[in-house]
C-alpha atoms as an extended CHARMM CRD file, in Angstrom:
* protein
*
       244  EXT
         1         1  UNK       CA            134.7780000000      -59.5620000000      -38.0960000000  PROA      1               0.0000000000
         2         2  UNK       CA            135.4730000000      -55.9050000000      -38.8310000000  PROA      2               0.0000000000
         3         3  UNK       CA            131.9590000000      -55.5140000000      -40.2300000000  PROA      3               0.0000000000
         4         4  UNK       CA            130.4380000000      -57.0450000000      -37.1300000000  PROA      4               0.0000000000
         5         5  UNK       CA            132.3890000000      -54.6970000000      -34.9200000000  PROA      5               0.0000000000
         6         6  UNK       CA            131.1840000000      -51.7200000000      -36.8920000000  PROA      6               0.0000000000
         7         7  UNK       CA            127.5290000000      -52.9540000000      -36.7080000000  PROA      7               0.0000000000
         8         8  UNK       CA            127.8580000000      -53.3380000000      -32.9350000000  PROA      8               0.0000000000
         9         9  UNK       CA            129.2550000000      -49.8970000000      -32.6340000000  PROA      9               0.0000000000
        10        10  UNK       CA            126.4350000000      -48.3410000000      -34.6620000000  PROA      10              0.0000000000
        11        11  UNK       CA            123.7720000000      -50.2650000000      -32.6900000000  PROA      11              0.0000000000
        12        12  UNK       CA            125.2950000000      -49.1490000000      -29.4130000000  PROA      12              0.0000000000
        13        13  UNK       CA            125.3660000000      -45.5420000000      -30.6680000000  PROA      13              0.0000000000
        14        14  UNK       CA            121.6590000000      -45.6590000000      -31.6590000000  PROA      14              0.0000000000
        15        15  UNK       CA            120.6260000000      -47.0430000000      -28.2460000000  PROA      15              0.0000000000
        16        16  UNK       CA            122.5480000000      -44.3180000000      -26.5550000000  PROA      16              0.0000000000
        17        17  UNK       CA            121.0120000000      -41.6390000000      -28.7180000000  PROA      17              0.0000000000
        18        18  UNK       CA            117.5360000000      -43.0270000000      -28.0840000000  PROA      18              0.0000000000
        19        19  UNK       CA            117.9950000000      -42.9680000000      -24.3180000000  PROA      19              0.0000000000
        20        20  UNK       CA            119.2950000000      -39.4220000000      -24.5550000000  PROA      20              0.0000000000
        21        21  UNK       CA            116.2200000000      -38.2980000000      -26.4670000000  PROA      21              0.0000000000
        22        22  UNK       CA            113.9310000000      -39.9240000000      -23.9230000000  PROA      22              0.0000000000
        23        23  UNK       CA            115.7050000000      -38.2310000000      -21.0520000000  PROA      23              0.0000000000
        24        24  UNK       CA            115.5090000000      -34.9080000000      -22.8700000000  PROA      24              0.0000000000
        25        25  UNK       CA            111.7670000000      -35.2750000000      -23.4730000000  PROA      25              0.0000000000
        26        26  UNK       CA            111.2040000000      -36.2090000000      -19.7930000000  PROA      26              0.0000000000
        27        27  UNK       CA            113.2070000000      -33.2120000000      -18.5930000000  PROA      27              0.0000000000
        28        28  UNK       CA            111.2750000000      -30.9090000000      -20.9860000000  PROA      28              0.0000000000
        29        29  UNK       CA            107.9270000000      -32.2400000000      -19.7240000000  PROA      29              0.0000000000
        30        30  UNK       CA            109.0250000000      -31.6440000000      -16.1240000000  PROA      30              0.0000000000
        31        31  UNK       CA            110.3000000000      -28.2100000000      -16.9020000000  PROA      31              0.0000000000
        32        32  UNK       CA            106.9990000000      -27.3210000000      -18.6210000000  PROA      32              0.0000000000
        33        33  UNK       CA            105.0250000000      -28.4870000000      -15.5900000000  PROA      33              0.0000000000
        34        34  UNK       CA            107.1800000000      -26.3610000000      -13.2770000000  PROA      34              0.0000000000
        35        35  UNK       CA            106.6990000000      -23.3230000000      -15.4270000000  PROA      35              0.0000000000
        36        36  UNK       CA            102.8380000000      -23.6020000000      -15.1550000000  PROA      36              0.0000000000
        37        37  UNK       CA            102.2040000000      -24.4490000000      -11.4940000000  PROA      37              0.0000000000
        38        38  UNK       CA             98.9240000000      -22.4960000000      -11.1550000000  PROA      38              0.0000000000
        39        39  UNK       CA             95.7030000000      -24.0950000000      -12.4100000000  PROA      39              0.0000000000
        40        40  UNK       CA             92.9840000000      -22.1210000000      -14.1490000000  PROA      40              0.0000000000
        41        41  UNK       CA             90.7950000000      -20.3750000000      -11.5520000000  PROA      41              0.0000000000
        42        42  UNK       CA             87.2090000000      -21.5730000000      -11.3590000000  PROA      42              0.0000000000
        43        43  UNK       CA             84.6100000000      -19.3800000000      -13.1630000000  PROA      43              0.0000000000
        44        44  UNK       CA             82.5970000000      -16.9010000000      -11.2160000000  PROA      44              0.0000000000
        45        45  UNK       CA             79.0620000000      -18.3250000000      -11.3320000000  PROA      45              0.0000000000
        46        46  UNK       CA             77.4620000000      -15.3780000000       -9.5480000000  PROA      46              0.0000000000
        47        47  UNK       CA             77.2250000000      -12.8600000000      -12.3740000000  PROA      47              0.0000000000
        48        48  UNK       CA             73.9250000000      -11.1580000000      -13.3210000000  PROA      48              0.0000000000
        49        49  UNK       CA             71.8000000000      -10.3390000000      -10.2130000000  PROA      49              0.0000000000
        50        50  UNK       CA             68.0400000000      -10.1290000000       -9.9240000000  PROA      50              0.0000000000
        51        51  UNK       CA             65.9370000000       -8.5530000000       -7.2550000000  PROA      51              0.0000000000
        52        52  UNK       CA             63.3630000000      -11.3240000000       -6.8790000000  PROA      52              0.0000000000
        53        53  UNK       CA             60.1500000000      -10.0290000000       -5.2510000000  PROA      53              0.0000000000
        54        54  UNK       CA             59.3000000000      -11.5640000000       -1.8730000000  PROA      54              0.0000000000
        55        55  UNK       CA             56.3280000000      -13.7600000000       -1.3070000000  PROA      55              0.0000000000
        56        56  UNK       CA             53.1940000000      -13.1380000000        0.6810000000  PROA      56              0.0000000000
        57        57  UNK       CA             51.3260000000      -15.5800000000        2.8500000000  PROA      57              0.0000000000
        58        58  UNK       CA             52.4380000000      -18.8360000000        1.1850000000  PROA      58              0.0000000000
        59        59  UNK       CA             56.0970000000      -19.6580000000        1.2750000000  PROA      59              0.0000000000
        60        60  UNK       CA             57.7280000000      -23.0550000000        0.8080000000  PROA      60              0.0000000000
        61        61  UNK       CA             61.2370000000      -22.9620000000        2.2310000000  PROA      61              0.0000000000
        62        62  UNK       CA             63.7070000000      -24.8150000000        4.3480000000  PROA      62              0.0000000000
        63        63  UNK       CA             66.6240000000      -23.4260000000        6.3750000000  PROA      63              0.0000000000
        64        64  UNK       CA             67.3450000000      -20.3210000000        8.4600000000  PROA      64              0.0000000000
        65        65  UNK       CA             65.6230000000      -17.1740000000        7.2040000000  PROA      65              0.0000000000
        66        66  UNK       CA             68.7930000000      -15.1140000000        7.0530000000  PROA      66              0.0000000000
        67        67  UNK       CA             71.2030000000      -17.8890000000        6.0010000000  PROA      67              0.0000000000
        68        68  UNK       CA             74.2890000000      -16.7020000000        3.9880000000  PROA      68              0.0000000000
        69        69  UNK       CA             73.3140000000      -18.8280000000        0.9940000000  PROA      69              0.0000000000
        70        70  UNK       CA             69.8740000000      -17.8570000000       -0.3460000000  PROA      70              0.0000000000
        71        71  UNK       CA             68.5350000000      -20.1960000000       -2.9900000000  PROA      71              0.0000000000
        72        72  UNK       CA             65.2860000000      -19.5840000000       -4.8560000000  PROA      72              0.0000000000
        73        73  UNK       CA             64.1490000000      -22.3440000000       -7.2050000000  PROA      73              0.0000000000
        74        74  UNK       CA             61.3360000000      -21.9790000000       -9.6700000000  PROA      74              0.0000000000
        75        75  UNK       CA             60.4040000000      -25.6280000000       -9.9270000000  PROA      75              0.0000000000
        76        76  UNK       CA             58.7580000000      -27.0660000000      -13.0320000000  PROA      76              0.0000000000
        77        77  UNK       CA             57.4510000000      -30.5250000000      -12.0900000000  PROA      77              0.0000000000
        78        78  UNK       CA             57.6820000000      -31.9560000000      -15.5980000000  PROA      78              0.0000000000
        79        79  UNK       CA             61.1170000000      -30.5610000000      -16.5720000000  PROA      79              0.0000000000
        80        80  UNK       CA             64.2950000000      -32.7100000000      -16.3240000000  PROA      80              0.0000000000
        81        81  UNK       CA             66.3160000000      -29.7610000000      -14.9510000000  PROA      81              0.0000000000
        82        82  UNK       CA             64.0500000000      -29.5940000000      -11.8370000000  PROA      82              0.0000000000
        83        83  UNK       CA             64.5900000000      -33.3700000000      -11.3880000000  PROA      83              0.0000000000
        84        84  UNK       CA             68.3830000000      -32.9070000000      -11.6820000000  PROA      84              0.0000000000
        85        85  UNK       CA             68.4190000000      -30.0090000000       -9.1740000000  PROA      85              0.0000000000
        86        86  UNK       CA             66.4940000000      -32.1650000000       -6.6560000000  PROA      86              0.0000000000
        87        87  UNK       CA             68.9990000000      -34.9950000000       -6.8570000000  PROA      87              0.0000000000
        88        88  UNK       CA             71.8030000000      -32.6260000000       -5.7730000000  PROA      88              0.0000000000
        89        89  UNK       CA             69.7370000000      -30.7780000000       -3.0870000000  PROA      89              0.0000000000
        90        90  UNK       CA             70.5950000000      -33.1890000000       -0.2990000000  PROA      90              0.0000000000
        91        91  UNK       CA             74.3430000000      -33.1040000000       -0.9600000000  PROA      91              0.0000000000
        92        92  UNK       CA             74.2840000000      -29.2480000000       -0.7940000000  PROA      92              0.0000000000
        93        93  UNK       CA             72.6160000000      -29.3250000000        2.5660000000  PROA      93              0.0000000000
        94        94  UNK       CA             75.2570000000      -31.7630000000        3.8280000000  PROA      94              0.0000000000
        95        95  UNK       CA             78.1290000000      -29.6760000000        2.4370000000  PROA      95              0.0000000000
        96        96  UNK       CA             76.8100000000      -26.3730000000        3.9090000000  PROA      96              0.0000000000
        97        97  UNK       CA             74.9300000000      -27.3700000000        7.1210000000  PROA      97              0.0000000000
        98        98  UNK       CA             72.8910000000      -24.5030000000        8.5030000000  PROA      98              0.0000000000
        99        99  UNK       CA             74.0950000000      -22.0650000000        5.8070000000  PROA      99              0.0000000000
       100       100  UNK       CA             71.3800000000      -22.4910000000        3.1500000000  PROA      100             0.0000000000
       101       101  UNK       CA             67.8220000000      -21.2750000000        2.9330000000  PROA      101             0.0000000000
       102       102  UNK       CA             66.1660000000      -22.9760000000       -0.0070000000  PROA      102             0.0000000000
       103       103  UNK       CA             62.8550000000      -21.4960000000       -1.1850000000  PROA      103             0.0000000000
       104       104  UNK       CA             60.7520000000      -23.3320000000       -3.8190000000  PROA      104             0.0000000000
       105       105  UNK       CA             58.2910000000      -21.5120000000       -6.0770000000  PROA      105             0.0000000000
       106       106  UNK       CA             56.0860000000      -23.4720000000       -8.4610000000  PROA      106             0.0000000000
       107       107  UNK       CA             56.2780000000      -22.5870000000      -12.0960000000  PROA      107             0.0000000000
       108       108  UNK       CA             55.0020000000      -25.3280000000      -14.4060000000  PROA      108             0.0000000000
       109       109  UNK       CA             54.9000000000      -24.8940000000      -18.0970000000  PROA      109             0.0000000000
       110       110  UNK       CA             52.0310000000      -22.4970000000      -19.0210000000  PROA      110             0.0000000000
       111       111  UNK       CA             48.8910000000      -24.1740000000      -20.3640000000  PROA      111             0.0000000000
       112       112  UNK       CA             50.2240000000      -27.6490000000      -19.4840000000  PROA      112             0.0000000000
       113       113  UNK       CA             47.5030000000      -29.3090000000      -17.4060000000  PROA      113             0.0000000000
       114       114  UNK       CA             49.7520000000      -32.0790000000      -16.0580000000  PROA      114             0.0000000000
       115       115  UNK       CA             52.3090000000      -29.6530000000      -14.6950000000  PROA      115             0.0000000000
       116       116  UNK       CA             49.6030000000      -27.6430000000      -12.9540000000  PROA      116             0.0000000000
       117       117  UNK       CA             48.2040000000      -30.8440000000      -11.4410000000  PROA      117             0.0000000000
       118       118  UNK       CA             51.5820000000      -31.7430000000       -9.9960000000  PROA      118             0.0000000000
       119       119  UNK       CA             52.1010000000      -28.2090000000       -8.6330000000  PROA      119             0.0000000000
       120       120  UNK       CA             48.6820000000      -28.4020000000       -6.9670000000  PROA      120             0.0000000000
       121       121  UNK       CA             49.6320000000      -31.7380000000       -5.4020000000  PROA      121             0.0000000000
       122       122  UNK       CA             52.8020000000      -30.1130000000       -3.9750000000  PROA      122             0.0000000000
       123       123  UNK       CA             50.7640000000      -27.2960000000       -2.4800000000  PROA      123             0.0000000000
       124       124  UNK       CA             48.3060000000      -29.8180000000       -1.0230000000  PROA      124             0.0000000000
       125       125  UNK       CA             51.1840000000      -31.6110000000        0.6290000000  PROA      125             0.0000000000
       126       126  UNK       CA             52.5400000000      -28.2400000000        1.8770000000  PROA      126             0.0000000000
       127       127  UNK       CA             49.2160000000      -27.5520000000        3.5990000000  PROA      127             0.0000000000
       128       128  UNK       CA             49.9620000000      -30.6310000000        5.7090000000  PROA      128             0.0000000000
       129       129  UNK       CA             53.5910000000      -29.5830000000        6.3510000000  PROA      129             0.0000000000
       130       130  UNK       CA             54.7600000000      -32.4190000000        4.1170000000  PROA      130             0.0000000000
       131       131  UNK       CA             56.0460000000      -30.6300000000        1.0020000000  PROA      131             0.0000000000
       132       132  UNK       CA             59.6280000000      -31.9200000000        1.1830000000  PROA      132             0.0000000000
       133       133  UNK       CA             58.9010000000      -35.6070000000        1.7590000000  PROA      133             0.0000000000
       134       134  UNK       CA             56.2190000000      -35.4740000000       -0.9560000000  PROA      134             0.0000000000
       135       135  UNK       CA             58.6370000000      -33.8090000000       -3.3980000000  PROA      135             0.0000000000
       136       136  UNK       CA             61.2800000000      -36.4740000000       -2.6460000000  PROA      136             0.0000000000
       137       137  UNK       CA             58.8150000000      -39.3300000000       -3.2470000000  PROA      137             0.0000000000
       138       138  UNK       CA             57.5880000000      -37.5930000000       -6.4100000000  PROA      138             0.0000000000
       139       139  UNK       CA             61.0880000000      -37.3640000000       -7.9350000000  PROA      139             0.0000000000
       140       140  UNK       CA             62.0260000000      -40.8920000000       -6.8270000000  PROA      140             0.0000000000
       141       141  UNK       CA             59.6460000000      -42.1610000000       -9.4540000000  PROA      141             0.0000000000
       142       142  UNK       CA             61.1770000000      -42.9140000000      -12.9290000000  PROA      142             0.0000000000
       143       143  UNK       CA             57.9550000000      -42.0820000000      -14.7410000000  PROA      143             0.0000000000
       144       144  UNK       CA             55.4530000000      -39.2210000000      -14.2840000000  PROA      144             0.0000000000
       145       145  UNK       CA             52.7580000000      -40.2640000000      -11.7800000000  PROA      145             0.0000000000
       146       146  UNK       CA             49.1780000000      -40.6390000000      -12.8290000000  PROA      146             0.0000000000
       147       147  UNK       CA             46.3670000000      -38.7540000000      -11.0400000000  PROA      147             0.0000000000
       148       148  UNK       CA             45.6690000000      -41.8070000000       -8.8310000000  PROA      148             0.0000000000
       149       149  UNK       CA             49.3620000000      -42.3080000000       -8.0790000000  PROA      149             0.0000000000
       150       150  UNK       CA             49.5550000000      -38.7620000000       -6.6170000000  PROA      150             0.0000000000
       151       151  UNK       CA             47.2230000000      -40.0270000000       -3.8820000000  PROA      151             0.0000000000
       152       152  UNK       CA             49.3900000000      -43.1130000000       -3.3650000000  PROA      152             0.0000000000
       153       153  UNK       CA             52.4010000000      -40.8360000000       -2.7710000000  PROA      153             0.0000000000
       154       154  UNK       CA             50.3900000000      -38.8590000000       -0.2200000000  PROA      154             0.0000000000
       155       155  UNK       CA             49.3840000000      -42.0720000000        1.5850000000  PROA      155             0.0000000000
       156       156  UNK       CA             53.0070000000      -43.2900000000        1.7330000000  PROA      156             0.0000000000
       157       157  UNK       CA             54.1140000000      -40.2290000000        3.6520000000  PROA      157             0.0000000000
       158       158  UNK       CA             51.2070000000      -40.5730000000        6.0580000000  PROA      158             0.0000000000
       159       159  UNK       CA             48.6420000000      -38.1010000000        4.6030000000  PROA      159             0.0000000000
       160       160  UNK       CA             44.9800000000      -38.7660000000        4.4530000000  PROA      160             0.0000000000
       161       161  UNK       CA             43.7770000000      -39.3570000000        0.9200000000  PROA      161             0.0000000000
       162       162  UNK       CA             40.4880000000      -37.6710000000        1.6510000000  PROA      162             0.0000000000
       163       163  UNK       CA             42.0660000000      -34.4460000000        3.0470000000  PROA      163             0.0000000000
       164       164  UNK       CA             44.7070000000      -34.5050000000        0.2880000000  PROA      164             0.0000000000
       165       165  UNK       CA             41.9190000000      -34.5990000000       -2.3490000000  PROA      165             0.0000000000
       166       166  UNK       CA             40.1670000000      -31.6430000000       -0.7260000000  PROA      166             0.0000000000
       167       167  UNK       CA             43.2610000000      -29.5450000000       -0.8880000000  PROA      167             0.0000000000
       168       168  UNK       CA             44.1750000000      -30.7630000000       -4.3690000000  PROA      168             0.0000000000
       169       169  UNK       CA             41.0370000000      -29.0040000000       -5.6700000000  PROA      169             0.0000000000
       170       170  UNK       CA             41.4460000000      -25.9830000000       -3.4980000000  PROA      170             0.0000000000
       171       171  UNK       CA             40.5460000000      -22.9900000000       -5.8200000000  PROA      171             0.0000000000
       172       172  UNK       CA             43.2010000000      -20.4290000000       -4.7180000000  PROA      172             0.0000000000
       173       173  UNK       CA             46.0330000000      -22.8780000000       -5.6780000000  PROA      173             0.0000000000
       174       174  UNK       CA             45.8860000000      -21.8660000000       -9.2770000000  PROA      174             0.0000000000
       175       175  UNK       CA             46.1240000000      -18.1570000000       -8.3190000000  PROA      175             0.0000000000
       176       176  UNK       CA             49.2300000000      -18.9360000000       -6.1790000000  PROA      176             0.0000000000
       177       177  UNK       CA             50.9050000000      -20.9040000000       -9.0000000000  PROA      177             0.0000000000
       178       178  UNK       CA             50.1400000000      -18.1500000000      -11.5290000000  PROA      178             0.0000000000
       179       179  UNK       CA             51.6630000000      -15.6760000000       -9.1190000000  PROA      179             0.0000000000
       180       180  UNK       CA             54.8980000000      -17.6530000000       -9.0410000000  PROA      180             0.0000000000
       181       181  UNK       CA             55.0530000000      -17.7630000000      -12.8090000000  PROA      181             0.0000000000
       182       182  UNK       CA             54.3750000000      -14.0290000000      -13.0490000000  PROA      182             0.0000000000
       183       183  UNK       CA             57.1320000000      -13.2700000000      -10.5720000000  PROA      183             0.0000000000
       184       184  UNK       CA             59.6010000000      -15.2520000000      -12.6960000000  PROA      184             0.0000000000
       185       185  UNK       CA             58.5030000000      -13.6520000000      -15.9940000000  PROA      185             0.0000000000
       186       186  UNK       CA             58.6420000000      -10.1270000000      -14.4280000000  PROA      186             0.0000000000
       187       187  UNK       CA             62.3660000000       -9.9470000000      -14.9650000000  PROA      187             0.0000000000
       188       188  UNK       CA             64.7530000000      -11.1880000000      -17.6500000000  PROA      188             0.0000000000
       189       189  UNK       CA             65.3220000000      -14.8630000000      -17.3710000000  PROA      189             0.0000000000
       190       190  UNK       CA             65.3820000000      -17.9210000000      -19.6780000000  PROA      190             0.0000000000
       191       191  UNK       CA             61.9780000000      -19.0990000000      -18.3390000000  PROA      191             0.0000000000
       192       192  UNK       CA             61.0160000000      -22.0710000000      -16.2580000000  PROA      192             0.0000000000
       193       193  UNK       CA             62.5490000000      -23.8060000000      -14.4360000000  PROA      193             0.0000000000
       194       194  UNK       CA             65.1220000000      -21.4500000000      -12.9870000000  PROA      194             0.0000000000
       195       195  UNK       CA             67.5530000000      -21.4590000000      -10.0870000000  PROA      195             0.0000000000
       196       196  UNK       CA             69.0100000000      -18.4020000000       -8.2790000000  PROA      196             0.0000000000
       197       197  UNK       CA             71.7050000000      -18.3630000000       -5.6610000000  PROA      197             0.0000000000
       198       198  UNK       CA             72.0560000000      -15.0730000000       -3.7940000000  PROA      198             0.0000000000
       199       199  UNK       CA             70.0830000000      -13.4790000000       -6.5780000000  PROA      199             0.0000000000
       200       200  UNK       CA             72.3380000000      -14.7250000000       -9.3750000000  PROA      200             0.0000000000
       201       201  UNK       CA             70.8470000000      -16.9080000000      -12.1150000000  PROA      201             0.0000000000
       202       202  UNK       CA             72.6070000000      -20.3110000000      -12.2710000000  PROA      202             0.0000000000
       203       203  UNK       CA             72.3840000000      -21.5410000000      -15.8540000000  PROA      203             0.0000000000
       204       204  UNK       CA             72.2610000000      -25.2630000000      -16.7700000000  PROA      204             0.0000000000
       205       205  UNK       CA             73.7820000000      -27.7780000000      -16.6890000000  PROA      205             0.0000000000
       206       206  UNK       CA             72.9460000000      -28.2930000000      -13.0220000000  PROA      206             0.0000000000
       207       207  UNK       CA             75.4360000000      -30.8230000000      -11.6990000000  PROA      207             0.0000000000
       208       208  UNK       CA             76.9760000000      -31.3600000000       -8.2340000000  PROA      208             0.0000000000
       209       209  UNK       CA             80.2680000000      -29.5630000000       -9.0170000000  PROA      209             0.0000000000
       210       210  UNK       CA             78.6700000000      -26.3590000000      -10.4270000000  PROA      210             0.0000000000
       211       211  UNK       CA             76.0820000000      -26.0720000000       -7.6840000000  PROA      211             0.0000000000
       212       212  UNK       CA             78.6110000000      -26.6440000000       -4.8910000000  PROA      212             0.0000000000
       213       213  UNK       CA             80.9280000000      -24.0590000000       -6.4930000000  PROA      213             0.0000000000
       214       214  UNK       CA             78.1170000000      -21.4580000000       -6.7230000000  PROA      214             0.0000000000
       215       215  UNK       CA             77.1260000000      -22.1380000000       -3.1420000000  PROA      215             0.0000000000
       216       216  UNK       CA             80.7180000000      -21.7320000000       -1.9470000000  PROA      216             0.0000000000
       217       217  UNK       CA             81.0800000000      -18.5060000000       -3.8340000000  PROA      217             0.0000000000
       218       218  UNK       CA             77.7810000000      -17.2500000000       -2.2870000000  PROA      218             0.0000000000
       219       219  UNK       CA             78.9960000000      -18.1860000000        1.1980000000  PROA      219             0.0000000000
       220       220  UNK       CA             82.2340000000      -16.2550000000        0.7100000000  PROA      220             0.0000000000
       221       221  UNK       CA             80.5050000000      -13.1280000000       -0.6040000000  PROA      221             0.0000000000
       222       222  UNK       CA             77.9670000000      -13.1000000000        2.2520000000  PROA      222             0.0000000000
       223       223  UNK       CA             80.7260000000      -13.4340000000        4.8310000000  PROA      223             0.0000000000
       224       224  UNK       CA             82.5600000000      -10.5530000000        3.2290000000  PROA      224             0.0000000000
       225       225  UNK       CA             79.4390000000       -8.3480000000        3.4540000000  PROA      225             0.0000000000
       226       226  UNK       CA             78.9990000000       -9.4060000000        7.1330000000  PROA      226             0.0000000000
       227       227  UNK       CA             82.6280000000       -8.4360000000        7.8730000000  PROA      227             0.0000000000
       228       228  UNK       CA             81.8110000000       -4.9340000000        6.6310000000  PROA      228             0.0000000000
       229       229  UNK       CA             79.3610000000       -4.6170000000        9.4900000000  PROA      229             0.0000000000
       230       230  UNK       CA             76.0930000000       -5.3490000000        7.6640000000  PROA      230             0.0000000000
       231       231  UNK       CA             73.5040000000       -7.0060000000        9.8800000000  PROA      231             0.0000000000
       232       232  UNK       CA             72.5830000000      -10.6230000000        8.8550000000  PROA      232             0.0000000000
       233       233  UNK       CA             69.0220000000       -9.7260000000        7.9620000000  PROA      233             0.0000000000
       234       234  UNK       CA             70.2690000000       -7.0970000000        5.4490000000  PROA      234             0.0000000000
       235       235  UNK       CA             72.9940000000       -9.1230000000        3.6930000000  PROA      235             0.0000000000
       236       236  UNK       CA             70.8000000000      -10.5330000000        0.9120000000  PROA      236             0.0000000000
       237       237  UNK       CA             69.3080000000       -7.1140000000        0.1690000000  PROA      237             0.0000000000
       238       238  UNK       CA             72.7820000000       -5.6190000000        0.1130000000  PROA      238             0.0000000000
       239       239  UNK       CA             74.0320000000       -8.2710000000       -2.3460000000  PROA      239             0.0000000000
       240       240  UNK       CA             71.0860000000       -7.9010000000       -4.7280000000  PROA      240             0.0000000000
       241       241  UNK       CA             70.5290000000       -4.1430000000       -4.4300000000  PROA      241             0.0000000000
       242       242  UNK       CA             71.8700000000       -3.4610000000       -7.9430000000  PROA      242             0.0000000000
       243       243  UNK       CA             70.0160000000       -6.3910000000       -9.4880000000  PROA      243             0.0000000000
       244       244  UNK       CA             67.6010000000       -6.1990000000      -12.4370000000  PROA      244             0.0000000000
C-alpha cells in the first residue's frame, strides 16, 4: 500500500509539473507577442524613376489625363507577364476609381513576327476605338490566336472584318511599334514587357497585392506633391524630374 501511495504522489507531481510548464510556455508566447506589436512595414515599390518620353499622335490610354496614378505599360502580346498584368488591371480600376491613367505602348519581342502581328491587330482595333475590348478578348483566350482568329475577335466586338483587315496591313503601324520599342530601350530597363507607375519601374512578379501596393504608394506621393501647391498637370513631371 505504501508503494502505491508513493506512485500516486509521483504521478500527481508530474502532472502538476507538466501543467506548470504549459502555462509558462503560453505566458512566454503571449509576452513575446506583446513585445513585438508592430508588423514589418511594406516595401517601397517606387524606387528608381525614369523620365519616359511622351508620345506623339497615337496614344492608347484610359483614364483622366492628369490622374494621380500614372501607369505606362509596355505590352508584349506573347509574354506571360503582359497576360498577368491584364488580369489585375480591372481590379486596380475598381480599387482606385478615377485615379488611374493607364497608357499602353506596344513592345513585342524584336524580330518575332507573331508578336508584331498581334501588336498590329491591337492598333487596328484602336483605329476603331475598340482597343480595350479587343485586348480583353485577346487575353481571354488560353492559346495564342491564329491569323484567322484575330478577325474572329474583331467580329465578336462588332468590328467589320474588311475594315479590320485594311488597318491590319496599314504600313505606318510597324513604324509606330518600333517607336514604342525604341522609347523603352532608350533608358535602362530589363526590356520588354515593362510596367511603370509614376515613372517607377515595377519589377515582376506582377500580382494583385504588389500592384495595389504600388498604386497606393503612387496615390499618396501625388497627393503630397499636390498639397505643396503643385498644379495637377505638373505633378507627374515633378515626381519624375530626377529620373533617368
